[in-house]
Coordinates of C-alpha atoms in Angstrom, one line a residue:
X1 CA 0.0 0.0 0.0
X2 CA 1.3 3.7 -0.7
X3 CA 2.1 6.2 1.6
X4 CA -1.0 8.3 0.4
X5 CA -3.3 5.6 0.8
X6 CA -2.2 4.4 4.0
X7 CA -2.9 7.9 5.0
X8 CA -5.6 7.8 3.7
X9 CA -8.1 5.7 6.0
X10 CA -6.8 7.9 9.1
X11 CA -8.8 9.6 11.4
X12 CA -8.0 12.8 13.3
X13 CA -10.2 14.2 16.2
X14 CA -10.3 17.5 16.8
X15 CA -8.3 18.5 20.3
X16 CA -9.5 20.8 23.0
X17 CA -8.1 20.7 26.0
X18 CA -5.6 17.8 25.9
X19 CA -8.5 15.5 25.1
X20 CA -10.1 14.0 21.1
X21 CA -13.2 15.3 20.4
X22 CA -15.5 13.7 17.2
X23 CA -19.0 14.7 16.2
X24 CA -22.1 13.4 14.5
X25 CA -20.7 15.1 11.0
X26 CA -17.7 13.7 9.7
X27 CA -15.6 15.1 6.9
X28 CA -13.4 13.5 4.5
X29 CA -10.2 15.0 3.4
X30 CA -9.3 14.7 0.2
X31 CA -6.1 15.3 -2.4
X32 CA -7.1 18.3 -4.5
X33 CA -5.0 16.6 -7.7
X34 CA -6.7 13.5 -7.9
X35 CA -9.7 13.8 -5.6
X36 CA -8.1 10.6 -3.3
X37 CA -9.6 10.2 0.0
X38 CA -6.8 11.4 2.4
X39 CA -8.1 11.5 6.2
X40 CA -11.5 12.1 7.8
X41 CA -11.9 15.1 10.4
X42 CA -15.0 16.0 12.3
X43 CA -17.3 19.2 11.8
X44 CA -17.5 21.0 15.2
X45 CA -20.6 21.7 16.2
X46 CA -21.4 25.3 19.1
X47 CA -20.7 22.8 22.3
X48 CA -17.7 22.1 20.4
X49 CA -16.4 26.2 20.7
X50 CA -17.6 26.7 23.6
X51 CA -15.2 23.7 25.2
X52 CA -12.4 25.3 22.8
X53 CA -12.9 28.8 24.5
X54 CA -13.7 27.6 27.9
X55 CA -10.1 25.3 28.0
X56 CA -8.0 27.9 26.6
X57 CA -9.8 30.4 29.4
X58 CA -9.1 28.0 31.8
X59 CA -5.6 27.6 30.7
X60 CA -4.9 31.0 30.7
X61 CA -3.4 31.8 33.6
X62 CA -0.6 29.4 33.7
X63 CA 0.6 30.2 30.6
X64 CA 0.8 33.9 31.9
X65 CA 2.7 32.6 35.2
X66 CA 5.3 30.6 33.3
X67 CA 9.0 31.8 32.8
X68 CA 10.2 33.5 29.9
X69 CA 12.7 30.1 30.0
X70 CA 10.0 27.6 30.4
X71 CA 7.9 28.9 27.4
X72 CA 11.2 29.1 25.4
X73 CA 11.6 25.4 26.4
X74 CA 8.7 24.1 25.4
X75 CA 9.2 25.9 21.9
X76 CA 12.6 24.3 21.9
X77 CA 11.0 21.0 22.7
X78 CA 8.6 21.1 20.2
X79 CA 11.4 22.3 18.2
X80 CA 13.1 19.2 18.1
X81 CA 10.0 17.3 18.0
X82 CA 9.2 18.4 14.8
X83 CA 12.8 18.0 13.3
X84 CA 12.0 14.2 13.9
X85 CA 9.0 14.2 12.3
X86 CA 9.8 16.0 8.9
X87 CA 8.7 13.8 6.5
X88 CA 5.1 12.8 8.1
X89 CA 4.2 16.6 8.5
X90 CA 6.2 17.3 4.8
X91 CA 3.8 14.2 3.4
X92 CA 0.7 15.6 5.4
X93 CA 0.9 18.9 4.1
X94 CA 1.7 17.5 0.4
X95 CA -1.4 15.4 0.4
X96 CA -3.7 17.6 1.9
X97 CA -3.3 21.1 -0.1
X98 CA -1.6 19.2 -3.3
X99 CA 1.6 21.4 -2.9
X100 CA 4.6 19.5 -4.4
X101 CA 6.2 17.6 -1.9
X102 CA 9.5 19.7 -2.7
X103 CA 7.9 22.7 -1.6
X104 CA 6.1 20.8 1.5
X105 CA 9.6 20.1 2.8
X106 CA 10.9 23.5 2.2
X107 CA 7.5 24.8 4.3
X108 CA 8.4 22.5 7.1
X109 CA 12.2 24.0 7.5
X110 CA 10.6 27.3 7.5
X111 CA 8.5 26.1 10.1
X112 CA 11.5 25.1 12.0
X113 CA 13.0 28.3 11.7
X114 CA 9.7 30.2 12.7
X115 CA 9.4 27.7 15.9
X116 CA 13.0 29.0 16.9
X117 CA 13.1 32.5 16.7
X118 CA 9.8 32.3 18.3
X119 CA 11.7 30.4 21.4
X120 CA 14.3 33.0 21.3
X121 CA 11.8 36.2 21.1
X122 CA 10.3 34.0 24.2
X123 CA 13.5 35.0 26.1
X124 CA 13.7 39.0 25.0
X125 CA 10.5 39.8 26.0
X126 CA 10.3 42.9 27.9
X127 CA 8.9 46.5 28.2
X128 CA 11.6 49.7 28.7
X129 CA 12.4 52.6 31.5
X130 CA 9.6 55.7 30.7
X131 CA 12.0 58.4 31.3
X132 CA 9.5 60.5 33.8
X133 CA 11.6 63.4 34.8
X134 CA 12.1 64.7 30.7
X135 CA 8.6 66.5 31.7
X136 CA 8.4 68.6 34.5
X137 CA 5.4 66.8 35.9
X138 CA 7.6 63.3 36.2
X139 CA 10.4 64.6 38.6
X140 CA 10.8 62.4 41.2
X141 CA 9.0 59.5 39.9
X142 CA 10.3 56.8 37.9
X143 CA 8.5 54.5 35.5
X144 CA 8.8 51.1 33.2
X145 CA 6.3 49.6 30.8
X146 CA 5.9 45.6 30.7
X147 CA 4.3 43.7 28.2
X148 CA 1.7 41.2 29.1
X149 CA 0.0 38.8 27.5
X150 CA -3.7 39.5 26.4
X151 CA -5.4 35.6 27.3
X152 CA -7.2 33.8 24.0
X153 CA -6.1 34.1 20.9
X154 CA -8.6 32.5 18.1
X155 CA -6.4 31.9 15.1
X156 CA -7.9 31.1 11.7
X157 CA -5.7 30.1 8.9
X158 CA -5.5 29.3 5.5
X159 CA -4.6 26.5 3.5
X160 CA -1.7 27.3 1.4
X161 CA 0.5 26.8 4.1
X162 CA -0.9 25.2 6.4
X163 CA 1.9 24.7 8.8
X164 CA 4.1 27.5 8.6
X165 CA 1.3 30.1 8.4
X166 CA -0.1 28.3 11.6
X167 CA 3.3 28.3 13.2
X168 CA 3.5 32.2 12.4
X169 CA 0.2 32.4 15.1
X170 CA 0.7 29.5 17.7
X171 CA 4.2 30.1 18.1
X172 CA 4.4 33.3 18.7
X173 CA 1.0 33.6 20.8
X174 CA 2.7 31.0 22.9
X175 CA 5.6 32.2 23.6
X176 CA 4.0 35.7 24.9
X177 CA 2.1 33.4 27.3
X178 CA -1.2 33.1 25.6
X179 CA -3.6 30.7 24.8
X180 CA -5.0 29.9 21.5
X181 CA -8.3 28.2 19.1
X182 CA -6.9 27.9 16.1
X183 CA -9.0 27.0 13.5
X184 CA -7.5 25.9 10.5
X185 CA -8.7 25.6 6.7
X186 CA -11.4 23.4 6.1
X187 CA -9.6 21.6 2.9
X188 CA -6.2 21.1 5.4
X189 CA -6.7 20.2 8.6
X190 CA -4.6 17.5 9.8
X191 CA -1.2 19.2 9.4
X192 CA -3.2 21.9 12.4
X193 CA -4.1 18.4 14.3
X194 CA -0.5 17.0 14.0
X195 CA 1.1 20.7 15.1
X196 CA -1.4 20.3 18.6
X197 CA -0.3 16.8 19.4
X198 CA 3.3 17.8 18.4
X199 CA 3.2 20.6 21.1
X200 CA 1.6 18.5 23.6
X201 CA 4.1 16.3 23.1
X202 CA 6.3 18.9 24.0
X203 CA 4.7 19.4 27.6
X204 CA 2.7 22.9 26.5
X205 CA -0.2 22.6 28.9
X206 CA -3.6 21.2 27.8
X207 CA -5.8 23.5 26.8
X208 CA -3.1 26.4 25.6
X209 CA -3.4 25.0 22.2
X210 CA -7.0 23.4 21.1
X211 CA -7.9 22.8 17.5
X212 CA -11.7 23.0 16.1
X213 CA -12.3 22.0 12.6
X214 CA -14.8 22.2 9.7
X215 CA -16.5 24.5 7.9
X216 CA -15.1 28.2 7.9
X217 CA -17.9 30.8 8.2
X218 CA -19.9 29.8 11.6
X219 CA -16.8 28.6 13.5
X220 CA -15.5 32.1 12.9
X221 CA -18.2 33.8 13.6
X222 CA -18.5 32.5 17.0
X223 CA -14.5 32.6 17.5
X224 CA -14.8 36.2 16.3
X225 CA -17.8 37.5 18.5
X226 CA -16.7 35.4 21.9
X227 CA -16.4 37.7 24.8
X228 CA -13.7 34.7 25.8
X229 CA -11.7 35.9 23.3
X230 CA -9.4 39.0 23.4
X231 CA -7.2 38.6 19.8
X232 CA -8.2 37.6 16.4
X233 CA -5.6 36.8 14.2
X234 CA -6.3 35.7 10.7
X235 CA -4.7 35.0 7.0
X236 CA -7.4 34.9 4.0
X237 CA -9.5 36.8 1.5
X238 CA -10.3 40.6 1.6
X239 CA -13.6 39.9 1.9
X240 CA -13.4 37.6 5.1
X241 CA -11.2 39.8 6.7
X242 CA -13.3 42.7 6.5
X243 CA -16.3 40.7 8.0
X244 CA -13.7 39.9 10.9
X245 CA -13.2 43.7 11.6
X246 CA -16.5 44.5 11.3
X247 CA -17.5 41.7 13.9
X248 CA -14.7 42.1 16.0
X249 CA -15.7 44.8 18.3
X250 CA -13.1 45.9 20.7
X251 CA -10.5 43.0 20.3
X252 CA -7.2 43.1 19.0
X253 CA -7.4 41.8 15.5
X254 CA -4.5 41.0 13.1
X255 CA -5.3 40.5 9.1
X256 CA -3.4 39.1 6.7
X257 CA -5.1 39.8 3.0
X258 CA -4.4 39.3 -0.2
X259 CA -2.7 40.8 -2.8
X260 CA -1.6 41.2 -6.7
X261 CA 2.0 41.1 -6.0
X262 CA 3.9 43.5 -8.8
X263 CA 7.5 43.2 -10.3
X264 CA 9.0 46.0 -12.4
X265 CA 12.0 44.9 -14.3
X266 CA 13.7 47.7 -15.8
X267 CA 15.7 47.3 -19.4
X268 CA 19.0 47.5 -17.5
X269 CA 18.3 44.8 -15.0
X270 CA 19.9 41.5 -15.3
X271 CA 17.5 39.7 -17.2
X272 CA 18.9 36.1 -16.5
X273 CA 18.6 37.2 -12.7
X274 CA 14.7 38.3 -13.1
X275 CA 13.5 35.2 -15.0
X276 CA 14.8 32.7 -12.8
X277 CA 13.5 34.7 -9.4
X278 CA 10.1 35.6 -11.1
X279 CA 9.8 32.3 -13.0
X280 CA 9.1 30.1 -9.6
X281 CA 8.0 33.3 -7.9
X282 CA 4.8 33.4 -10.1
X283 CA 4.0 29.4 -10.2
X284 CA 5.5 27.7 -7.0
X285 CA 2.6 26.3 -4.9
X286 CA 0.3 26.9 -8.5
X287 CA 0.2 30.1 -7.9
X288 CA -1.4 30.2 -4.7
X289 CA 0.8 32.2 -2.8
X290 CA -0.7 35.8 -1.3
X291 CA 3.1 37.6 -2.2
X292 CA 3.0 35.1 -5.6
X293 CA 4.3 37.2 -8.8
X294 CA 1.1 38.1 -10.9
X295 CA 1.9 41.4 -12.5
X296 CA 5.1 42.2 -14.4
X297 CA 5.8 45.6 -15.6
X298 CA 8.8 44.6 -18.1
X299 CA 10.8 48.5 -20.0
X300 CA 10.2 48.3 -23.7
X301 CA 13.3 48.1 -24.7
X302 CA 13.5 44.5 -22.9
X303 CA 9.6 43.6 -23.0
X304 CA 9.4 41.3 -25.2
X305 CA 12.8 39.3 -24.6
X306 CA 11.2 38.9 -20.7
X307 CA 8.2 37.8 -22.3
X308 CA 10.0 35.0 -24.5
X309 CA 12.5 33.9 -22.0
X310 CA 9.7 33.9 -19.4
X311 CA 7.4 31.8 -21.1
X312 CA 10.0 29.5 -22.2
X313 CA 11.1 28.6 -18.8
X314 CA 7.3 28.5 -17.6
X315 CA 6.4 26.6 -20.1
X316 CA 8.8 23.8 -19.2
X317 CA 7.8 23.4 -15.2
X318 CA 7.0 19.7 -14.9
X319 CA 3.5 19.2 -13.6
X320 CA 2.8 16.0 -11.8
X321 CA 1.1 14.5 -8.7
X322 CA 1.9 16.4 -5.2
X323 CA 4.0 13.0 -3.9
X324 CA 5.8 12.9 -7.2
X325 CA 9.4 14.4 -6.2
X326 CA 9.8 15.6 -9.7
X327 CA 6.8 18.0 -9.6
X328 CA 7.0 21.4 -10.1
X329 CA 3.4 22.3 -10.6
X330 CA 0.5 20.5 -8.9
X331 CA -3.3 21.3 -8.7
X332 CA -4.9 24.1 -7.2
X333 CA -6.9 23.3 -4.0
X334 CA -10.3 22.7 -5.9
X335 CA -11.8 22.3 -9.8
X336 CA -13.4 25.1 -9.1
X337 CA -10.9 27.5 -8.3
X338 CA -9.4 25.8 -11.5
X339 CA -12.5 26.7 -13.5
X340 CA -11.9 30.3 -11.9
X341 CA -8.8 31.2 -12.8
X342 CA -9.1 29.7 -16.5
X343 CA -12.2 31.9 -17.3
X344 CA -10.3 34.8 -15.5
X345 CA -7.4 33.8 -18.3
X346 CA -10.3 33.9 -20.8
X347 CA -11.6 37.1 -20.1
X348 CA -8.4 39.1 -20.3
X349 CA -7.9 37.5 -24.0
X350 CA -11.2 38.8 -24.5
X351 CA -10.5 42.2 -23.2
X352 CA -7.4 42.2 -25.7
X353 CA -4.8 40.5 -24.0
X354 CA -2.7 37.9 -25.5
X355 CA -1.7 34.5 -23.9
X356 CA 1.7 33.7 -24.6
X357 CA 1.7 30.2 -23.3
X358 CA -0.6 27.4 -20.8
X359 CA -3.6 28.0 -19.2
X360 CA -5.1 24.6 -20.5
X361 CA -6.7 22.7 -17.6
X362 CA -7.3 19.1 -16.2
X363 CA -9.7 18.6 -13.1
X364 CA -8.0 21.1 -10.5
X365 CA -4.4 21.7 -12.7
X366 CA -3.8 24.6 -14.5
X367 CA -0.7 24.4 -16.8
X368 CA 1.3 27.9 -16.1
X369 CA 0.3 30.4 -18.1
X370 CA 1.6 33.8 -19.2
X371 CA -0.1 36.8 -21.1
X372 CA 1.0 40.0 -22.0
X373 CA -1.0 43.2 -22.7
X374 CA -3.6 42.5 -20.0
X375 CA -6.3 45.4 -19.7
X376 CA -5.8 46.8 -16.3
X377 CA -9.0 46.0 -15.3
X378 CA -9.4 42.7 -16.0
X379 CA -10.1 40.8 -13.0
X380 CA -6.1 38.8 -14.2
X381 CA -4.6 41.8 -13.3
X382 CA -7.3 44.0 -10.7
X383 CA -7.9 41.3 -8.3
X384 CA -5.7 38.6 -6.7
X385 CA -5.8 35.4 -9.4
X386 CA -4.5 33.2 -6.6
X387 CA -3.2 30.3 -9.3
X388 CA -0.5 30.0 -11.6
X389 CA -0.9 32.7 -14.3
X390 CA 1.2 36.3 -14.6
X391 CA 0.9 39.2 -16.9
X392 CA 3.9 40.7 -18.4
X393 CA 2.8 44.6 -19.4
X394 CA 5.4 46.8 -20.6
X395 CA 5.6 50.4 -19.7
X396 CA 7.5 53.7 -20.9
X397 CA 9.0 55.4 -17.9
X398 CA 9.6 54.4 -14.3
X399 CA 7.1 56.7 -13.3
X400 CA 4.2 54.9 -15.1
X401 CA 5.6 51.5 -14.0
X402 CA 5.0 52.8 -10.3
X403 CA 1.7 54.1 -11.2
X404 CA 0.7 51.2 -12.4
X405 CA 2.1 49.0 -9.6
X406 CA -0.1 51.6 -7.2
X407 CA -3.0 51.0 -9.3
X408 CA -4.2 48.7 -6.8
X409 CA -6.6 48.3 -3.8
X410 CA -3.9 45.6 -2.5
X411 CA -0.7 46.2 -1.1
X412 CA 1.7 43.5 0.5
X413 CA 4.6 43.2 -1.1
X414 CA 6.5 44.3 -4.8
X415 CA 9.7 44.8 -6.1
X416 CA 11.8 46.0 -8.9
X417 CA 14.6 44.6 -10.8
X418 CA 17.6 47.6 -12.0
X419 CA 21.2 48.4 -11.4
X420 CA 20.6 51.3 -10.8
X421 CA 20.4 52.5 -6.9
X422 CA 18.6 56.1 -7.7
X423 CA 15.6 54.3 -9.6
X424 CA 15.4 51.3 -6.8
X425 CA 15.0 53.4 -4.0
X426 CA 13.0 56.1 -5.5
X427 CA 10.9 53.0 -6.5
X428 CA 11.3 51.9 -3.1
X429 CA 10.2 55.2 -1.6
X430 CA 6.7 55.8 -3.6
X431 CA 5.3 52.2 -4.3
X432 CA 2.7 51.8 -1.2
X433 CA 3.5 48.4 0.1
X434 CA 4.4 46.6 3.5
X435 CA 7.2 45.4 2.0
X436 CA 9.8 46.3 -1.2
X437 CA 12.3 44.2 -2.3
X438 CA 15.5 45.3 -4.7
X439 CA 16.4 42.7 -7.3
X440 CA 14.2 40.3 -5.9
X441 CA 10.9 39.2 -6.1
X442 CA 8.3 39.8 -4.0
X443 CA 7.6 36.5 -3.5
X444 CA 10.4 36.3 -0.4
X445 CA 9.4 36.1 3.0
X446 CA 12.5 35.4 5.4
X447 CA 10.4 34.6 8.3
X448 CA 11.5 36.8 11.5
X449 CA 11.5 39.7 9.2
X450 CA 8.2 42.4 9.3
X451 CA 5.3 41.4 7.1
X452 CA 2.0 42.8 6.7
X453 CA 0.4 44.7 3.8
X454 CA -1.3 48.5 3.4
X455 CA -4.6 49.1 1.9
X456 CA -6.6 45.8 1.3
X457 CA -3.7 43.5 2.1
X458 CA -4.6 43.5 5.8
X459 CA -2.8 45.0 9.0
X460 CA -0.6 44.7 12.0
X461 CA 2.2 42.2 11.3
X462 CA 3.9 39.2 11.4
X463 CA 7.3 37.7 11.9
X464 CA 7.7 36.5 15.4
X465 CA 9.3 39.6 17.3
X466 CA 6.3 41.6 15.4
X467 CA 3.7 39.0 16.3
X468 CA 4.4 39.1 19.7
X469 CA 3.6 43.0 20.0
X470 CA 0.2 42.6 19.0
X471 CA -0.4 39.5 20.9
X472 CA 0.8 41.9 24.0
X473 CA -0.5 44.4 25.8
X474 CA 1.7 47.6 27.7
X475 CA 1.1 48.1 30.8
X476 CA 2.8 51.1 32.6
X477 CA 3.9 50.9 36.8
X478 CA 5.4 53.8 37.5
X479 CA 6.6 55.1 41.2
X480 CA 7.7 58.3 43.0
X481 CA 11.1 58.1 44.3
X482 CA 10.7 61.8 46.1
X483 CA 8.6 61.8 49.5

């Protein structure tokens, strides 16, 4: 029997407070390439939140007495835990989403890496000296500022990656002393199941970490609008996050949105340099990356070399089974996004645009596909595609490539390609984006750097050190020295 199918026939209870929970509505997993059974989860039902919220509650307040050092340990534990267990969560997370199983394993050592610098962010937390006596009114007195952490954290993620981008909410939260719900996408749960056990393996107290599972809408909802609950922090469409601020009342809420990531490669860039960054940049996962290169802004003079040595090296990504080590490009994570993002392809050629190369489909893959002179207000261009397509548009000036790049209602990341210092950072300067990369793509995220988007794209930020700020609150104790 293969690996997939052993998988396969697996079931995985939710967790809440150190204990399985299973309900009258179970749900099978399946592989999005092939349509395989992979696992079978279980739909949480109200009785099911309410336990989630009322053991992480519970739980609360000994995850705000630990140590700095025995958080940081149990991070480090689960650290190492994980390092043992690379191919199983690697395998999980490649038969779950369909992400090629090259790509799974490079999301697990990013994982790794996010689990550490959370541990070591676990030891540097601390507030600062308020110098009092700069005013007048302070002299005498002397002041600090401590953080401390804010209690539940619900954490709803997406399922692109479906361990790291969980990592970048549980670790962090933990290592601040919270507790979290996490609720993780409905077509990739068990890598979210696997990450629980994993920590309680670790010795993280039960009930700091409980996972609830099934469909998205109602279990947010609830998680959102609990008065248990003191931080949302979530990664997924505009349109989601925007319900979550609007429900969210007085909480703390952290939203990571989408995007139409933009590249401007200037004619004196180094074009071998661009193609092979923007190549995998555009198609790795299929495309369905929130920072994944979808528009190109290529200078005339080198337009439509770009555009040929692009599509040449797109063109020739192997596309195979997630579990096949050779795959490059897999499926997207249903037909129907499949079925989306080809008519999106079709509507851009009939708005005048011209595919270059791919865009056929079978079931849920889309062969990578490129098109230049895309209207910009076809949905290919004005909206996030989310799949493996990107337009190359050419532009006159680097003045209208930076309009056009702003010509957005997004704004995560972008970048530009030149030798030229003056145009990268004035570039840098007046493109209005969380995040600008030079002679990169803007498809990089090192994970204990900043990230967070502008506009649509979301707000607050990530990255561990970042994370941890909004996950704590300030409080101020100050004292008079003078009686």
């Amino acid at each position: 029997m293969s690996t997939l199918s052993a998988m396969s026939v697996h079931e995985y209870p939710m967790l809440i407070g150190g204990l399985e929970h299973r309900s009258e509505s179970p749900i099978i997993v399946r592989t999005p390439f092939d349509g395989q059974p992979f696992a079978t989860v279980y739909a949480a039902q109200e009785r099911h939140l309410a336990l989630a919220v009322e053991a992480a509650e519970k739980t609360a307040p000994v995850m705000r007495e630990m140590t700095r050092a025995q958080r940081a340990a149990i991070l480090l534990r689960a650290h190492a835990l994980l390092e043992k267990r690379k191919d199983l969560f690697a395998r999980t997370i490649a038969g779950e989403s369909g992400k090629p199983l090259r790509e799974a394993r490079t999301e697990v050592e990013r994982a790794l890496n996010t689990l550490f610098f959370s541990a070591e962010e676990a030891h540097r937390l601390a507030g600062e000296e308020v110098p009092m006596d700069a005013a007048p009114a302070g002299a005498g007195r002397m002041a600090m500022f401590i953080r401390e952490p804010l209690g539940v954290i619900a954490a709803i993620t997406p399922f692109n990656f479906p361990l790291n981008l969980s990592m970048h909410k549980i670790s962090p939260a933990l290592a601040a002393g919270n507790t979290v719900v996490h609720k993780p996408a409905s077509a990739t749960p068990v890598t979210a199941l696997l990450l629980a056990r994993l920590f309680l393996d670790a010795g993280l107290p039960a009930g700091a970490l409980n996972v609830v599972t099934g469909p998205g809408g109602a279990i947010g909802d609830y998680l959102v609008e609990h008065p248990g609950v003191r931080m949302v922090t979530f990664t997924g469409s505009a349109e989601v996050g925007l319900r979550i601020r609007s429900r969210a009342g007085m909480k703390r809420v952290t939203l990571e949105l989408g995007n139409n990531s933009a590249v401007i490669v200037c004619a004196d860039a180094n074009l071998d340099d661009a193609v092979a960054l923007c190549v995998p940049g555009a198609y790795a996962n299929s495309g369905q990356v929130c920072i994944s290169v979808q528009r190109i802004f290529a200078e005339e003079p080198v337009h439509e070399e770009f555009v040929e040595r692009f599509s040449e090296k797109a063109s020739q990504l192997p596309i195979g089974h997630p579990l096949d080590e050779n795959a490059a490009v897999t499926s997207l994570i249903t037909e129907a996004e499949a079925q989306r993002v080809v008519s999106w392809i079709g509507e851009a050629i009939e708005q005048g645009a011209r595919l270059v190369c791919g865009g056929g489909r079978q079931r849920a893959t889309v062969q990578p596909a490129v098109l230049t002179d895309v209207p910009p207000r076809a949905r290919l261009f004005a909206q996030e595609a989310f799949g493996p397509v990107a337009g190359i548009n050419r532009f006159a000036s680097l003045d209208e490539a930076i309009a056009a790049v702003n010509d957005s209602p997004y704004g995560l990341q972008a970048s530009i390609f030149t030798r030229d210092i003056e145009k990268a950072f004035r570039a840098a300067r007046r493109v209005h984006v969380g995040g600008f990369l030079i002679n990169d793509v803007p498809q990089l995220r090192v994970d204990q750097m900043p990230y967070g988007g502008v506009k649509l794209s979301g707000t607050g930020r990530e990255g561990p050190r970042f994370a941890i700020e909004e996950m704590t609150e300030i409080k101020l104790i100050s004292w008079r020295v003078s009686v």
